[in-house]
Coordinates of C-alpha atoms in Angstrom, one line a residue:
M1 CA 65.0 86.0 239.0
E2 CA 68.0 88.3 238.7
N3 CA 65.7 91.3 239.0
F4 CA 64.1 89.9 242.1
E5 CA 67.5 89.4 243.8
L6 CA 68.5 93.0 242.9
L7 CA 65.2 94.2 244.2
M8 CA 65.8 92.5 247.5
G9 CA 69.1 94.3 247.7
G10 CA 67.2 97.5 246.9
F11 CA 64.9 96.9 249.9
A12 CA 67.9 96.4 252.1
T13 CA 69.1 99.9 251.0
A14 CA 65.7 101.5 251.3
L15 CA 64.5 100.0 254.5
T16 CA 66.6 102.1 256.9
P17 CA 65.2 104.5 259.5
M18 CA 66.7 107.4 257.6
H19 CA 65.2 106.5 254.3
I20 CA 61.8 105.6 255.7
T21 CA 61.7 109.0 257.4
L22 CA 62.6 110.7 254.1
M23 CA 59.8 108.8 252.4
I24 CA 57.3 110.1 255.0
V25 CA 58.6 113.6 254.8
G26 CA 58.7 113.5 251.0
V27 CA 55.1 112.2 250.7
L28 CA 53.8 114.9 253.2
L29 CA 55.7 117.6 251.2
G30 CA 54.2 116.2 248.0
L31 CA 50.7 116.3 249.5
I32 CA 51.2 120.0 250.3
V33 CA 52.5 120.6 246.8
G34 CA 49.7 118.7 245.2
V35 CA 47.0 120.3 247.3
L36 CA 48.1 124.0 246.8
P37 CA 47.1 125.4 243.4
G38 CA 50.0 127.3 241.9
L39 CA 52.6 124.6 242.8
G40 CA 52.7 121.2 241.2
A41 CA 55.0 118.1 241.1
P42 CA 57.6 119.6 238.6
N43 CA 57.9 122.8 240.5
G44 CA 57.9 121.1 243.9
V45 CA 60.6 118.7 242.9
S46 CA 62.7 121.5 241.4
L47 CA 62.4 123.6 244.6
L48 CA 63.5 120.6 246.7
I49 CA 66.6 119.8 244.6
P50 CA 68.8 122.6 246.0
L51 CA 68.1 121.2 249.5
T52 CA 69.4 117.8 248.5
F53 CA 72.9 118.9 247.3
T54 CA 74.4 117.9 250.7
M55 CA 72.7 114.5 250.7
D56 CA 73.9 111.3 249.1
P57 CA 72.2 110.5 245.8
V58 CA 70.1 107.6 247.1
S59 CA 68.6 109.6 249.9
A60 CA 68.0 112.6 247.6
I61 CA 66.2 110.7 244.9
I62 CA 64.1 108.8 247.5
L63 CA 63.0 112.1 248.9
L64 CA 62.2 113.6 245.5
A65 CA 60.4 110.5 244.3
S66 CA 58.3 110.4 247.5
M67 CA 57.4 114.0 247.0
Y68 CA 56.3 113.1 243.4
W69 CA 53.9 110.3 244.7
G70 CA 52.5 112.7 247.3
A71 CA 51.9 115.4 244.8
L72 CA 49.8 113.0 242.6
F73 CA 47.7 112.0 245.7
G74 CA 47.3 115.6 246.8
G75 CA 46.0 116.7 243.4
S76 CA 43.2 114.1 243.8
T77 CA 42.2 115.5 247.2
T78 CA 41.4 119.0 246.0
S79 CA 39.8 117.7 242.8
I80 CA 37.2 115.7 244.8
L81 CA 36.7 118.0 247.8
F82 CA 36.9 121.5 246.1
N83 CA 36.5 120.8 242.4
I84 CA 40.0 122.3 242.0
P85 CA 42.6 120.1 240.4
G86 CA 45.9 120.5 242.3
E87 CA 47.7 118.8 239.4
P88 CA 46.8 119.0 235.6
S89 CA 46.5 115.2 235.6
S90 CA 43.7 115.4 238.2
V91 CA 41.4 117.4 236.0
A92 CA 39.5 114.3 234.8
T93 CA 38.9 113.2 238.5
T94 CA 36.8 116.3 239.1
F95 CA 34.2 115.2 236.5
D96 CA 32.8 112.5 238.8
G97 CA 34.7 112.9 242.0
Y98 CA 33.3 116.3 243.0
P99 CA 29.7 115.4 242.2
M100 CA 30.0 112.2 244.3
A101 CA 31.5 114.3 247.2
R102 CA 28.7 116.9 246.8
S103 CA 26.1 114.1 247.2
G104 CA 27.4 113.3 250.7
Q105 CA 29.8 110.5 249.6
S106 CA 33.2 112.2 250.1
T107 CA 34.7 109.3 252.0
R108 CA 33.7 106.9 249.2
A109 CA 35.0 109.2 246.5
L110 CA 38.4 109.8 248.2
T111 CA 38.8 106.0 249.0
L112 CA 38.0 105.1 245.4
A113 CA 40.6 107.6 244.2
F114 CA 43.4 106.7 246.6
M115 CA 43.0 103.0 246.4
S116 CA 42.8 102.9 242.6
A117 CA 45.7 105.4 242.5
G118 CA 47.7 103.0 244.7
I119 CA 46.9 100.1 242.5
G120 CA 47.9 102.0 239.4
A121 CA 51.2 103.0 240.9
F122 CA 51.9 99.5 242.1
V123 CA 51.3 98.1 238.6
G124 CA 53.7 100.7 237.2
I125 CA 56.4 99.8 239.7
V126 CA 56.1 96.1 238.8
V127 CA 56.5 97.0 235.2
I128 CA 59.7 99.0 236.0
T129 CA 61.0 96.1 238.1
L130 CA 60.4 93.6 235.3
L131 CA 61.6 95.7 232.3
S132 CA 64.4 97.9 233.7
T133 CA 67.3 95.5 233.4
W134 CA 66.2 94.4 229.9
A135 CA 65.8 98.0 228.8
A136 CA 69.3 98.9 230.2
R137 CA 70.9 95.9 228.4
F138 CA 69.3 96.8 225.2
A139 CA 70.5 100.4 225.5
L140 CA 74.1 99.2 225.9
R141 CA 74.1 98.6 222.1
F142 CA 73.6 102.3 221.5
G143 CA 76.3 104.6 220.0
A144 CA 76.1 108.3 219.3
A145 CA 73.8 107.9 216.3
E146 CA 71.4 105.6 218.2
Y147 CA 71.2 108.0 221.2
F148 CA 70.5 110.9 218.9
A149 CA 67.8 108.8 217.2
V150 CA 66.2 108.1 220.7
Y151 CA 66.2 111.8 221.5
F152 CA 64.8 112.6 218.1
L153 CA 62.1 109.9 218.8
A154 CA 61.2 111.6 222.0
F155 CA 60.8 115.0 220.3
C156 CA 58.8 113.5 217.4
A157 CA 56.5 111.6 219.8
F158 CA 55.7 114.8 221.7
V159 CA 54.7 116.5 218.5
G160 CA 52.9 113.6 217.0
M161 CA 51.2 112.0 220.0
G162 CA 50.7 115.0 222.3
S163 CA 47.3 116.3 223.1
A164 CA 48.3 119.9 222.2
S165 CA 48.5 121.4 218.8
P166 CA 51.6 120.0 216.9
I167 CA 52.6 123.5 215.9
K168 CA 52.4 124.7 219.5
T169 CA 54.3 121.7 220.7
A170 CA 57.0 122.3 218.1
V171 CA 57.3 125.9 219.2
S172 CA 57.7 124.8 222.9
L173 CA 60.3 122.3 221.9
S174 CA 62.2 124.8 219.8
L175 CA 62.3 127.3 222.7
G176 CA 63.6 124.6 225.0
L177 CA 66.3 123.6 222.5
L178 CA 67.2 127.3 222.0
L179 CA 67.6 127.7 225.8
S180 CA 69.8 124.6 226.0
T181 CA 72.3 126.2 223.6
V182 CA 72.9 129.4 225.7
G183 CA 76.5 129.6 227.0
M184 CA 79.6 127.8 225.8
D185 CA 79.5 125.2 223.0
T186 CA 81.0 122.1 224.5
V187 CA 82.4 121.1 221.1
T188 CA 83.8 124.3 219.6
G189 CA 84.2 126.3 222.8
S190 CA 82.5 129.3 221.3
L191 CA 79.9 131.4 223.2
R192 CA 76.3 131.4 222.0
L193 CA 73.3 133.6 222.7
T194 CA 74.9 135.3 225.7
F195 CA 74.5 138.9 224.2
G196 CA 77.4 140.1 226.4
I197 CA 75.6 139.2 229.6
E198 CA 78.1 137.7 232.0
A199 CA 75.4 135.8 233.9
L200 CA 74.5 133.8 230.8
L201 CA 78.1 132.5 230.2
S202 CA 77.3 129.3 232.2
G203 CA 74.0 128.9 230.5
V204 CA 70.4 129.0 231.7
S205 CA 69.7 126.7 234.6
F206 CA 66.8 124.4 233.9
L207 CA 65.8 124.6 237.6
V208 CA 65.3 128.3 237.4
V209 CA 63.3 127.9 234.2
V210 CA 61.1 125.2 235.8
I211 CA 60.5 127.3 238.9
G212 CA 59.4 130.2 236.8
L213 CA 57.3 128.3 234.4
F214 CA 55.4 126.0 236.8
G215 CA 55.6 128.1 240.0
I216 CA 55.2 131.8 239.1
G217 CA 53.4 131.0 235.9
E218 CA 50.8 128.9 237.5
L219 CA 50.4 131.4 240.3
L220 CA 49.7 134.2 237.9
A221 CA 47.1 132.1 236.1
T222 CA 45.5 131.2 239.5
V223 CA 45.3 134.9 240.5
Q224 CA 43.8 135.9 237.2
D225 CA 41.2 133.2 237.4
G226 CA 40.1 134.6 240.8
L227 CA 40.4 131.3 242.6
K228 CA 37.7 130.6 245.3
F229 CA 37.6 127.5 247.5
R230 CA 34.2 125.8 247.8
G231 CA 34.8 122.8 250.0
V232 CA 32.5 119.9 251.0
A233 CA 32.6 117.7 254.1
S234 CA 36.0 116.1 254.5
R235 CA 35.7 113.8 257.5
I236 CA 36.9 110.3 256.8
D237 CA 34.7 107.5 258.2
P238 CA 36.7 104.3 258.7
R239 CA 33.6 102.1 258.1
D240 CA 33.0 103.8 254.7
V241 CA 36.6 103.3 253.8
F242 CA 36.5 99.5 254.3
K243 CA 33.1 99.3 252.6
T244 CA 34.5 101.1 249.5
M245 CA 37.6 98.8 249.5
L246 CA 35.3 95.8 249.2
E247 CA 33.6 97.5 246.3
L248 CA 36.8 97.8 244.2
P249 CA 36.8 94.3 242.7
K250 CA 33.6 95.4 240.8
Y251 CA 35.8 97.7 238.7
F252 CA 38.5 95.1 237.9
T253 CA 38.1 95.5 234.2
T254 CA 38.3 99.3 234.4
I255 CA 41.5 99.1 236.6
V256 CA 43.2 96.7 234.2
R257 CA 42.3 98.8 231.1
S258 CA 43.3 102.0 232.8
S259 CA 46.6 100.5 234.0
A260 CA 47.5 99.4 230.5
V261 CA 46.7 102.9 229.2
G262 CA 48.9 104.4 232.0
I263 CA 51.8 102.1 231.3
W264 CA 51.8 103.0 227.6
M265 CA 51.4 106.7 228.1
G266 CA 54.0 106.7 230.9
I267 CA 56.7 104.9 228.8
T268 CA 56.0 107.1 225.8
P269 CA 55.8 110.9 226.1
G270 CA 52.0 110.9 226.5
G271 CA 52.3 111.6 230.3
P272 CA 49.9 111.3 233.2
T273 CA 47.5 114.1 232.0
A274 CA 46.9 112.5 228.6
A275 CA 46.6 109.1 230.3
S276 CA 43.9 110.2 232.7
F277 CA 41.8 111.8 230.0
M278 CA 42.2 108.9 227.7
S279 CA 41.3 106.4 230.4
Y280 CA 38.2 108.4 231.4
G281 CA 37.1 108.6 227.8
L282 CA 37.5 104.8 227.4
A283 CA 35.6 104.1 230.6
R284 CA 32.7 106.3 229.4
Q285 CA 32.7 104.6 226.0
W286 CA 32.8 101.0 227.4
S287 CA 30.3 101.7 230.2
K288 CA 27.0 99.9 230.6
P289 CA 23.8 101.9 230.2
G290 CA 22.7 103.5 233.5
E291 CA 23.9 106.4 235.6
K292 CA 25.5 109.1 233.4
F293 CA 29.2 110.0 233.7
G294 CA 29.6 113.4 235.3
T295 CA 27.1 112.8 238.1
G296 CA 29.3 110.8 240.5
R297 CA 29.9 107.5 238.7
P298 CA 32.6 105.4 240.4
E299 CA 34.3 104.3 237.1
G300 CA 34.8 108.1 236.5
I301 CA 37.1 108.2 239.5
V302 CA 38.7 104.8 239.2
A303 CA 39.7 105.1 235.6
P304 CA 41.6 108.5 235.6
E305 CA 43.3 107.9 239.0
T306 CA 44.6 104.4 238.0
A307 CA 45.9 105.7 234.7
D308 CA 47.3 108.9 236.2
H309 CA 49.5 107.0 238.7
S310 CA 50.6 104.1 236.5
A311 CA 51.7 106.7 233.9
G312 CA 53.5 108.8 236.5
T313 CA 55.3 105.8 237.8
C314 CA 56.2 104.3 234.4
A315 CA 57.7 107.7 233.3
M316 CA 60.7 106.8 235.5
L317 CA 61.6 103.7 233.3
P318 CA 62.8 105.5 230.1
M319 CA 64.5 108.2 232.3
L320 CA 66.5 105.6 234.3
A321 CA 67.2 103.1 231.5
L322 CA 67.6 105.3 228.4
G323 CA 68.2 108.8 229.9
V324 CA 65.1 110.0 228.1
P325 CA 62.4 111.5 230.4
S326 CA 58.8 111.2 229.2
S327 CA 57.3 113.7 231.6
A328 CA 58.1 117.1 233.0
T329 CA 58.7 115.8 236.5
A330 CA 60.9 112.9 235.2
A331 CA 62.9 115.6 233.3
V332 CA 63.4 117.6 236.4
M333 CA 64.5 114.5 238.3
M334 CA 66.9 113.6 235.5
G335 CA 68.4 117.1 235.8
G336 CA 68.9 116.5 239.5
L337 CA 70.7 113.2 238.8
M338 CA 73.1 115.0 236.5
I339 CA 73.7 117.7 239.1
W340 CA 74.7 114.9 241.6
G341 CA 77.2 113.5 239.0
L342 CA 75.0 110.6 237.9
T343 CA 74.3 110.0 234.2
P344 CA 70.9 108.3 233.6
G345 CA 71.2 105.5 231.1
P346 CA 72.2 101.9 230.8
M347 CA 75.5 102.3 232.5
L348 CA 73.7 103.6 235.6
F349 CA 72.4 100.0 236.3
T350 CA 76.0 98.7 236.1
T351 CA 77.9 101.4 237.9
Q352 CA 75.3 102.4 240.5
P353 CA 73.0 99.3 241.2
D354 CA 72.5 100.2 244.8
F355 CA 71.2 103.6 243.7
V356 CA 68.8 102.3 241.0
W357 CA 67.4 99.4 242.9
G358 CA 67.2 101.3 246.2
L359 CA 65.0 103.8 244.3
I360 CA 62.8 101.1 242.8
A361 CA 62.4 99.5 246.2
S362 CA 61.5 102.8 247.8
M363 CA 58.7 103.2 245.2
Y364 CA 56.9 100.2 246.6
I365 CA 57.3 101.5 250.2
S366 CA 56.5 105.2 249.5
N367 CA 53.4 104.2 247.5
F368 CA 52.0 102.3 250.5
V369 CA 53.0 105.2 252.8
G370 CA 51.3 107.6 250.4
V371 CA 47.9 105.8 250.5
I372 CA 48.0 105.6 254.4
L373 CA 49.1 109.2 254.9
V374 CA 46.7 110.7 252.4
L375 CA 43.7 109.0 254.2
L376 CA 44.9 110.3 257.5
T377 CA 45.6 113.9 256.4
V378 CA 42.6 114.7 254.3
P379 CA 40.9 116.8 257.0
F380 CA 44.1 118.8 257.6
F381 CA 44.6 119.6 254.0
A382 CA 41.0 120.5 253.5
A383 CA 41.4 123.0 256.4
L384 CA 44.6 124.3 254.8
L385 CA 42.7 125.1 251.6
R386 CA 40.3 127.3 253.6
I387 CA 43.2 129.7 254.4
P388 CA 42.7 132.8 252.2
F389 CA 44.7 132.7 249.0
A390 CA 46.0 136.2 249.8
I391 CA 48.1 134.4 252.4
I392 CA 49.0 131.2 250.6
G393 CA 50.0 133.1 247.3
P394 CA 52.8 135.2 248.8
M395 CA 54.1 132.1 250.6
I396 CA 54.4 130.3 247.2
V397 CA 56.2 133.3 245.7
A398 CA 58.7 133.4 248.5
I399 CA 59.4 129.7 248.2
C400 CA 59.9 130.0 244.5
F401 CA 62.4 132.9 244.8
V402 CA 64.3 131.2 247.6
G403 CA 64.5 128.0 245.6
A404 CA 65.8 129.9 242.5
Y405 CA 68.4 131.8 244.5
T406 CA 69.8 128.7 246.1
V407 CA 70.6 127.1 242.8
A408 CA 73.7 129.3 242.1
N409 CA 73.4 132.1 244.7
S410 CA 72.9 134.6 241.8
T411 CA 70.5 137.5 241.8
S412 CA 70.3 137.3 238.0
D413 CA 68.4 134.0 238.5
L414 CA 65.6 135.9 240.3
W415 CA 65.1 138.0 237.2
L416 CA 65.0 134.9 235.0
V417 CA 62.4 133.4 237.3
L418 CA 60.2 136.5 236.7
I419 CA 60.8 136.3 233.0
F420 CA 59.9 132.6 232.7
G421 CA 57.0 133.1 235.1
V422 CA 55.5 135.5 232.5
V423 CA 56.4 133.0 229.7
G424 CA 54.7 130.2 231.6
F425 CA 51.6 132.4 232.2
V426 CA 51.4 133.3 228.5
F427 CA 52.0 129.7 227.4
N428 CA 49.1 128.6 229.7
K429 CA 46.7 131.2 228.3
L430 CA 47.6 130.4 224.7
E431 CA 47.5 126.6 225.5
F432 CA 51.1 126.0 224.7
P433 CA 52.4 122.8 226.4
L434 CA 55.2 123.3 228.9
A435 CA 56.4 119.7 229.2
P436 CA 58.1 119.7 225.7
L437 CA 60.1 122.8 226.7
V438 CA 61.4 121.2 229.9
L439 CA 62.2 118.0 228.0
A440 CA 64.1 119.9 225.3
M441 CA 66.1 121.9 227.9
V442 CA 67.2 118.7 229.6
L443 CA 67.9 116.7 226.4
G444 CA 69.0 119.6 224.2
S445 CA 72.8 119.5 225.0
K446 CA 72.8 115.7 225.0
A447 CA 71.1 115.6 221.6
E448 CA 73.5 118.2 220.2
S449 CA 76.5 116.3 221.5
S450 CA 75.3 113.0 220.0
F451 CA 74.6 114.7 216.7
H452 CA 78.1 116.3 216.6
Q453 CA 79.7 112.9 217.4
S454 CA 77.7 111.2 214.7
M455 CA 78.6 113.8 212.1
I456 CA 82.3 113.5 213.0
A457 CA 82.2 109.7 212.7
S458 CA 80.4 109.9 209.3
D459 CA 82.3 112.8 207.8
G460 CA 79.1 114.9 207.8
S461 CA 76.8 112.3 206.2
L462 CA 73.3 112.0 207.5
G463 CA 73.2 108.4 206.2
I464 CA 74.7 107.3 209.6
F465 CA 71.2 107.6 211.0
F466 CA 70.1 104.8 208.7
S467 CA 73.4 102.9 208.7
N468 CA 72.1 99.8 210.6
Y469 CA 68.8 98.2 211.4
L470 CA 68.7 99.5 215.0
V471 CA 69.3 103.2 214.4
G472 CA 67.3 103.0 211.1
S473 CA 64.3 101.4 212.9
I474 CA 64.3 104.1 215.6
M475 CA 64.5 106.9 213.1
T476 CA 61.8 105.3 211.0
V477 CA 59.5 105.0 214.0
A478 CA 60.3 108.7 215.0
L479 CA 59.4 109.9 211.5
A480 CA 56.3 107.8 211.5
L481 CA 55.1 109.2 214.8
L482 CA 55.7 112.7 213.4
I483 CA 54.0 112.2 210.0
I484 CA 51.3 109.6 210.3
P485 CA 49.1 111.3 213.0
Q486 CA 49.2 114.6 211.1
S487 CA 48.4 112.8 207.8
L488 CA 45.4 111.1 209.4
K489 CA 44.1 114.4 210.8
F490 CA 44.5 116.0 207.4
I491 CA 42.6 113.1 205.7
K492 CA 39.9 113.4 208.3
Y493 CA 39.7 117.1 207.7
L494 CA 39.4 116.6 203.9
R495 CA 36.7 114.0 204.3
S496 CA 34.6 116.2 206.7
H497 CA 34.7 119.1 204.2
K498 CA 33.9 116.8 201.3
N499 CA 30.8 115.5 203.2
V500 CA 29.8 119.1 204.0
D501 CA 30.1 120.1 200.3
A502 CA 28.1 117.0 199.2
A503 CA 25.3 117.8 201.7
A504 CA 25.2 121.4 200.4

């Protein structure tokens, strides 16, 4: 009941002409970001952050969150119409979305995607509404040791539960932690890893890193892949839209199952991409005999889209309540909050309730706005994609460099964008995950500070991380997430080789 009253106050904050306009603008910008390969939600949000420095935090976060929802919708548009995932989390949608569109059912495919995405996002927002206050109150019991344990849990979860190789994830995390230490040590005051370069005295801006990794890096990969647009009919027929809406109840079980997967993968560091693939796999495994997946089956669109959007939405919960982002975009948003002087965590709900609940209320509105706008603008974005990439590519490069320069008005940041663009390109080609690197950059200094405080309080004893049931439980879960999945993989590997030897 208390959350409902706070939510109503949030709607009073969000439902102003200014904020509604920002939601519409944010969703439209997000659609462009999601539609254009080479951009993406993390890069789009990071490019927009410098433009929000003069705005109040509530307006700024509403704009950024709306762009995030729009980017998720935009990625689905290109997946279905052009077989080009605008977002990594939209890859699974191409498996059945593009074949359905190619068979002359583009309106049906798009409607299934957008409506199931809207439902998934709505479920995620409801979860945030119900659990945010409880999570914040629980986090008030945390001290330095407990916070370090939570950060350690996030790192271990990425290594143990991520879809990428654990070694590659660990390398990505280590690089992010290393970058977070560049500059002045906040505890000792000593300079670290500056190599006499004056521009590094203030550290490496995570915004510059993100723009390079996700912007220039993805663009280089797109150029190398020789991207070609192959579109299908993109006209939206209103009659087919309503007919497809009436069809959705048939996939109720798929929607519920996919929402549950998305909620879990959003709150934990699994992320939208892993959620969409997992949900698609479950839908295929639980499907009834009949039409094969990969030929335009409706469940193959509904499942990944529902999970993708519920995971993307739920990723905001640990970021707001615990200060631990579980996705790259949430990490970028958290960095924005810190730039605006707001510290994500339990005290944010107490000190800035208008901000938190205004954001949550705006999620309900911008999700609805996103579904409407994406249906109305599909023909426009389909036409936009037919513009030669030789024109769109340089525009993306210009946007990236302008965004990087406005962070600190420093030309050295332009060189860093280029360097991290190459790093992002190499990481993509070698299949190293980028999200752990961004997470480590955002959490690195906070984890280091918590560790230092814990060591000071315990006279250097690591036993403080098992000194009470709360911190001990978190550390135990973290170690379990790190060790158990790898142990199971090793046992499976030994069994498979044993069976091969026995057969021989």
